[in-house]
PDB file of C-alpha atoms in Angstrom:
ATOM      1  CA  MET A   1     155.456  89.579  47.614  1.00 90.00           C
ATOM      2  CA  PHE A   2     159.176  88.615  47.744  1.00 97.00           C
ATOM      3  CA  LYS A   3     160.102  85.141  46.512  1.00 97.00           C
ATOM      4  CA  PRO A   4     163.672  83.975  47.198  1.00 97.00           C
ATOM      5  CA  VAL A   5     165.596  83.089  44.048  1.00 97.00           C
ATOM      6  CA  ILE A   6     166.702  79.538  44.739  1.00 94.00           C
ATOM      7  CA  HIS A   7     166.094  77.363  41.690  1.00 95.00           C
ATOM      8  CA  GLN A   8     167.406  77.684  38.144  1.00 95.00           C
ATOM      9  CA  GLN A   9     163.941  78.611  36.875  1.00 96.00           C
ATOM     10  CA  ASP A  10     163.938  81.523  39.369  1.00 97.00           C
ATOM     11  CA  ILE A  11     167.272  82.700  37.965  1.00 97.00           C
ATOM     12  CA  ASP A  12     165.833  82.336  34.456  1.00 97.00           C
ATOM     13  CA  GLN A  13     162.981  84.666  35.473  1.00 97.00           C
ATOM     14  CA  VAL A  14     165.466  87.222  36.840  1.00 97.00           C
ATOM     15  CA  VAL A  15     167.429  87.134  33.583  1.00 97.00           C
ATOM     16  CA  GLU A  16     164.236  87.497  31.533  1.00 97.00           C
ATOM     17  CA  LEU A  17     163.090  90.468  33.634  1.00 97.00           C
ATOM     18  CA  ALA A  18     166.552  92.038  33.397  1.00 96.00           C
ATOM     19  CA  HIS A  19     166.427  91.951  29.594  1.00 96.00           C
ATOM     20  CA  ILE A  20     163.017  93.611  29.486  1.00 96.00           C
ATOM     21  CA  ILE A  21     163.739  96.235  32.152  1.00 95.00           C
ATOM     22  CA  TRP A  22     167.273  97.126  31.117  1.00 94.00           C
ATOM     23  CA  THR A  23     166.454  97.368  27.420  1.00 95.00           C
ATOM     24  CA  GLU A  24     163.541  99.688  28.089  1.00 93.00           C
ATOM     25  CA  HIS A  25     164.839 101.779  30.981  1.00 91.00           C
ATOM     26  CA  TYR A  26     168.574 102.082  30.386  1.00 92.00           C
ATOM     27  CA  THR A  27     168.865 102.299  26.593  1.00 93.00           C
ATOM     28  CA  PRO A  28     167.970 106.034  26.637  1.00 92.00           C
ATOM     29  CA  ILE A  29     170.488 106.617  29.460  1.00 91.00           C
ATOM     30  CA  ILE A  30     173.540 104.577  28.402  1.00 92.00           C
ATOM     31  CA  GLY A  31     172.770 103.318  24.871  1.00 91.00           C
ATOM     32  CA  SER A  32     171.895  99.897  23.541  1.00 94.00           C
ATOM     33  CA  GLU A  33     175.498  98.681  23.176  1.00 94.00           C
ATOM     34  CA  GLN A  34     176.285  99.248  26.861  1.00 94.00           C
ATOM     35  CA  VAL A  35     172.932  97.757  27.878  1.00 94.00           C
ATOM     36  CA  ASP A  36     173.808  94.596  25.912  1.00 95.00           C
ATOM     37  CA  TYR A  37     177.247  94.529  27.560  1.00 95.00           C
ATOM     38  CA  MET A  38     175.772  94.958  31.053  1.00 93.00           C
ATOM     39  CA  LEU A  39     173.183  92.229  30.481  1.00 94.00           C
ATOM     40  CA  THR A  40     175.831  89.817  29.199  1.00 94.00           C
ATOM     41  CA  HIS A  41     178.377  90.505  31.941  1.00 92.00           C
ATOM     42  CA  PHE A  42     176.342  91.429  35.040  1.00 91.00           C
ATOM     43  CA  HIS A  43     172.821  90.050  34.605  1.00 91.00           C
ATOM     44  CA  SER A  44     173.519  86.674  33.028  1.00 94.00           C
ATOM     45  CA  LYS A  45     172.416  83.349  34.430  1.00 95.00           C
ATOM     46  CA  ALA A  46     176.047  82.398  35.100  1.00 95.00           C
ATOM     47  CA  GLU A  47     176.875  85.648  36.910  1.00 95.00           C
ATOM     48  CA  ILE A  48     173.756  85.612  39.081  1.00 96.00           C
ATOM     49  CA  SER A  49     174.338  81.935  39.938  1.00 96.00           C
ATOM     50  CA  LYS A  50     177.935  82.724  40.911  1.00 96.00           C
ATOM     51  CA  GLN A  51     176.890  85.671  43.083  1.00 95.00           C
ATOM     52  CA  ILE A  52     174.364  83.515  44.942  1.00 96.00           C
ATOM     53  CA  ALA A  53     176.677  80.509  45.329  1.00 95.00           C
ATOM     54  CA  ASP A  54     179.985  82.236  46.085  1.00 95.00           C
ATOM     55  CA  GLN A  55     179.532  85.893  47.062  1.00 95.00           C
ATOM     56  CA  ASN A  56     176.758  85.941  49.697  1.00 94.00           C
ATOM     57  CA  TYR A  57     174.242  87.596  47.382  1.00 97.00           C
ATOM     58  CA  HIS A  58     170.543  87.119  47.938  1.00 97.00           C
ATOM     59  CA  PHE A  59     168.073  87.624  45.087  1.00 98.00           C
ATOM     60  CA  TYR A  60     164.303  87.934  45.333  1.00 98.00           C
ATOM     61  CA  LEU A  61     161.635  88.061  42.681  1.00 98.00           C
ATOM     62  CA  ILE A  62     159.081  90.795  43.338  1.00 97.00           C
ATOM     63  CA  ILE A  63     155.651  89.238  42.890  1.00 97.00           C
ATOM     64  CA  HIS A  64     152.572  91.397  42.274  1.00 96.00           C
ATOM     65  CA  ASN A  65     149.134  90.062  41.381  1.00 94.00           C
ATOM     66  CA  GLY A  66     150.600  86.571  41.192  1.00 95.00           C
ATOM     67  CA  LYS A  67     153.335  87.306  38.652  1.00 95.00           C
ATOM     68  CA  PRO A  68     156.992  88.358  38.801  1.00 97.00           C
ATOM     69  CA  VAL A  69     157.254  92.074  38.033  1.00 97.00           C
ATOM     70  CA  GLY A  70     160.795  92.820  39.176  1.00 97.00           C
ATOM     71  CA  TYR A  71     163.691  91.636  41.250  1.00 97.00           C
ATOM     72  CA  CYS A  72     166.220  92.740  43.796  1.00 97.00           C
ATOM     73  CA  GLY A  73     169.641  91.484  44.719  1.00 97.00           C
ATOM     74  CA  PHE A  74     171.837  92.407  47.633  1.00 98.00           C
ATOM     75  CA  GLN A  75     175.052  91.296  49.245  1.00 97.00           C
ATOM     76  CA  LEU A  76     175.399  90.875  52.989  1.00 96.00           C
ATOM     77  CA  GLN A  77     178.828  92.214  53.878  1.00 96.00           C
ATOM     78  CA  GLU A  78     180.596  92.286  57.240  1.00 95.00           C
ATOM     79  CA  SER A  79     178.948  95.463  58.548  1.00 96.00           C
ATOM     80  CA  ASP A  80     176.843  96.700  55.622  1.00 97.00           C
ATOM     81  CA  LEU A  81     174.282  95.567  53.086  1.00 98.00           C
ATOM     82  CA  PHE A  82     175.110  96.401  49.466  1.00 98.00           C
ATOM     83  CA  LEU A  83     171.946  96.827  47.409  1.00 98.00           C
ATOM     84  CA  SER A  84     173.206  95.713  44.012  1.00 96.00           C
ATOM     85  CA  LYS A  85     169.967  95.421  42.059  1.00 95.00           C
ATOM     86  CA  LEU A  86     166.416  96.690  42.377  1.00 96.00           C
ATOM     87  CA  TYR A  87     164.409  96.731  39.173  1.00 95.00           C
ATOM     88  CA  LEU A  88     160.724  96.831  38.281  1.00 95.00           C
ATOM     89  CA  LEU A  89     158.867  96.548  35.000  1.00 95.00           C
ATOM     90  CA  SER A  90     157.771 100.001  33.825  1.00 92.00           C
ATOM     91  CA  SER A  91     154.121  98.925  34.039  1.00 93.00           C
ATOM     92  CA  GLU A  92     154.573  98.353  37.791  1.00 93.00           C
ATOM     93  CA  ARG A  93     156.348 101.593  38.700  1.00 89.00           C
ATOM     94  CA  GLY A  94     154.514 104.261  40.645  1.00 87.00           C
ATOM     95  CA  GLN A  95     152.496 101.759  42.679  1.00 89.00           C
ATOM     96  CA  GLY A  96     154.723 101.726  45.763  1.00 90.00           C
ATOM     97  CA  LEU A  97     156.433  98.427  44.915  1.00 94.00           C
ATOM     98  CA  GLY A  98     159.893 100.010  44.812  1.00 92.00           C
ATOM     99  CA  LYS A  99     159.377 101.496  48.249  1.00 92.00           C
ATOM    100  CA  LEU A 100     158.070  98.162  49.576  1.00 95.00           C
ATOM    101  CA  ALA A 101     161.121  96.403  48.153  1.00 96.00           C
ATOM    102  CA  THR A 102     163.478  98.993  49.616  1.00 95.00           C
ATOM    103  CA  ASN A 103     161.777  98.676  53.008  1.00 95.00           C
ATOM    104  CA  PHE A 104     162.137  94.878  52.775  1.00 97.00           C
ATOM    105  CA  ILE A 105     165.857  95.281  52.068  1.00 97.00           C
ATOM    106  CA  ILE A 106     166.313  97.811  54.896  1.00 97.00           C
ATOM    107  CA  GLN A 107     164.523  95.457  57.303  1.00 97.00           C
ATOM    108  CA  THR A 108     166.752  92.598  56.143  1.00 97.00           C
ATOM    109  CA  ALA A 109     169.796  94.770  56.909  1.00 97.00           C
ATOM    110  CA  ARG A 110     168.428  95.521  60.382  1.00 97.00           C
ATOM    111  CA  ASP A 111     167.657  91.834  60.982  1.00 96.00           C
ATOM    112  CA  HIS A 112     171.311  91.060  60.179  1.00 97.00           C
ATOM    113  CA  HIS A 113     172.578  93.930  62.382  1.00 96.00           C
ATOM    114  CA  LYS A 114     174.101  95.917  59.517  1.00 97.00           C
ATOM    115  CA  SER A 115     175.070  99.552  60.090  1.00 97.00           C
ATOM    116  CA  LYS A 116     174.052 100.841  56.669  1.00 97.00           C
ATOM    117  CA  VAL A 117     172.551 100.040  53.297  1.00 98.00           C
ATOM    118  CA  TYR A 118     174.426 101.413  50.310  1.00 98.00           C
ATOM    119  CA  LEU A 119     173.989 101.285  46.556  1.00 97.00           C
ATOM    120  CA  THR A 120     175.222 102.761  43.327  1.00 96.00           C
ATOM    121  CA  VAL A 121     172.905 104.445  40.845  1.00 96.00           C
ATOM    122  CA  ASN A 122     173.571 105.954  37.423  1.00 94.00           C
ATOM    123  CA  LYS A 123     173.942 109.737  37.710  1.00 95.00           C
ATOM    124  CA  TYR A 124     171.308 110.244  35.017  1.00 93.00           C
ATOM    125  CA  ASN A 125     168.734 107.880  36.522  1.00 93.00           C
ATOM    126  CA  HIS A 126     166.907 110.818  38.115  1.00 93.00           C
ATOM    127  CA  GLY A 127     163.681 108.999  38.991  1.00 90.00           C
ATOM    128  CA  SER A 128     165.482 106.327  40.998  1.00 92.00           C
ATOM    129  CA  ILE A 129     167.766 108.848  42.676  1.00 95.00           C
ATOM    130  CA  ASN A 130     164.778 110.919  43.806  1.00 94.00           C
ATOM    131  CA  ALA A 131     162.983 107.816  45.082  1.00 92.00           C
ATOM    132  CA  TYR A 132     166.001 106.872  47.187  1.00 95.00           C
ATOM    133  CA  TYR A 133     166.276 110.428  48.540  1.00 96.00           C
ATOM    134  CA  LYS A 134     162.616 110.298  49.644  1.00 94.00           C
ATOM    135  CA  ILE A 135     163.355 107.125  51.616  1.00 92.00           C
ATOM    136  CA  GLY A 136     166.276 108.826  53.359  1.00 94.00           C
ATOM    137  CA  PHE A 137     169.359 107.835  51.380  1.00 97.00           C
ATOM    138  CA  THR A 138     172.050 110.469  50.929  1.00 97.00           C
ATOM    139  CA  LYS A 139     174.724 110.847  48.265  1.00 98.00           C
ATOM    140  CA  VAL A 140     178.148 110.108  49.702  1.00 97.00           C
ATOM    141  CA  LYS A 141     180.347 110.073  46.589  1.00 96.00           C
ATOM    142  CA  GLU A 142     180.598 110.011  42.820  1.00 96.00           C
ATOM    143  CA  LEU A 143     182.051 106.941  41.151  1.00 95.00           C
ATOM    144  CA  CYS A 144     183.261 106.310  37.631  1.00 94.00           C
ATOM    145  CA  ALA A 145     184.256 102.662  37.268  1.00 92.00           C
ATOM    146  CA  ASP A 146     185.744 101.018  34.203  1.00 93.00           C
ATOM    147  CA  ILE A 147     183.680  97.870  33.619  1.00 93.00           C
ATOM    148  CA  GLY A 148     185.539  96.678  30.524  1.00 92.00           C
ATOM    149  CA  GLY A 149     184.545  96.678  26.884  1.00 91.00           C
ATOM    150  CA  GLY A 150     185.278 100.415  26.693  1.00 92.00           C
ATOM    151  CA  TYR A 151     182.402 101.190  29.093  1.00 92.00           C
ATOM    152  CA  VAL A 152     182.192 102.898  32.463  1.00 92.00           C
ATOM    153  CA  MET A 153     179.570 103.044  35.160  1.00 91.00           C
ATOM    154  CA  ASP A 154     179.106 106.742  35.964  1.00 94.00           C
ATOM    155  CA  ASP A 155     177.319 106.531  39.296  1.00 96.00           C
ATOM    156  CA  TYR A 156     176.536 108.084  42.627  1.00 98.00           C
ATOM    157  CA  GLN A 157     176.969 106.049  45.763  1.00 98.00           C
ATOM    158  CA  LEU A 158     173.998 106.536  48.061  1.00 98.00           C
ATOM    159  CA  GLU A 159     173.686 105.231  51.585  1.00 97.00           C
ATOM    160  CA  LEU A 160     171.257 104.981  54.423  1.00 97.00           C
ATOM    161  CA  ASN A 161     172.844 104.964  57.865  1.00 96.00           C
ATOM    162  CA  LEU A 162     170.827 102.552  59.999  1.00 95.00           C
ATOM    163  CA  LEU A 163     172.636 103.442  63.207  1.00 87.00           C
ATOM    164  CA  ALA A 164     171.469 107.046  62.961  1.00 70.00           C
ATOM    165  CA  GLU A 165     167.849 105.814  62.787  1.00 57.00           C
ATOM    166  CA  ALA A 166     168.106 103.662  65.926  1.00 51.00           C
TER     167      ALA A 166
END
């Protein structure tokens, strides 16, 4: 179900999935120009390779029926796990794969004795926000970050306190 991204061909699959998913899902939310910018600067082969090699990120391909249908990426920090990326092809949504992936990430955080899982999500990505709320995440703040190129990420920060669940 979750294949670690280790080899260059795995990273190539992540980049390919990112292009499909981001173009389809985020173009109506942030526009095609910002989608292109985000793919070039945050979902490129070079950036993903750097995150894995230098920044303690872990990426996994989500495999369903023998094929990659999405991916997740998270960073293990001193006391928390930052869920940076969790994306599924539209054809695979609504089948419980997002919840399975989130549960996998939460279990990974517990296995590494992290106190919380946190993430950022676009304020207008209502489906994802609602899915995270159902799992137990809560909104802790609003963020508007300049990402260069004249673009901003207009997000909510959501978190799941793992200590409160213990």
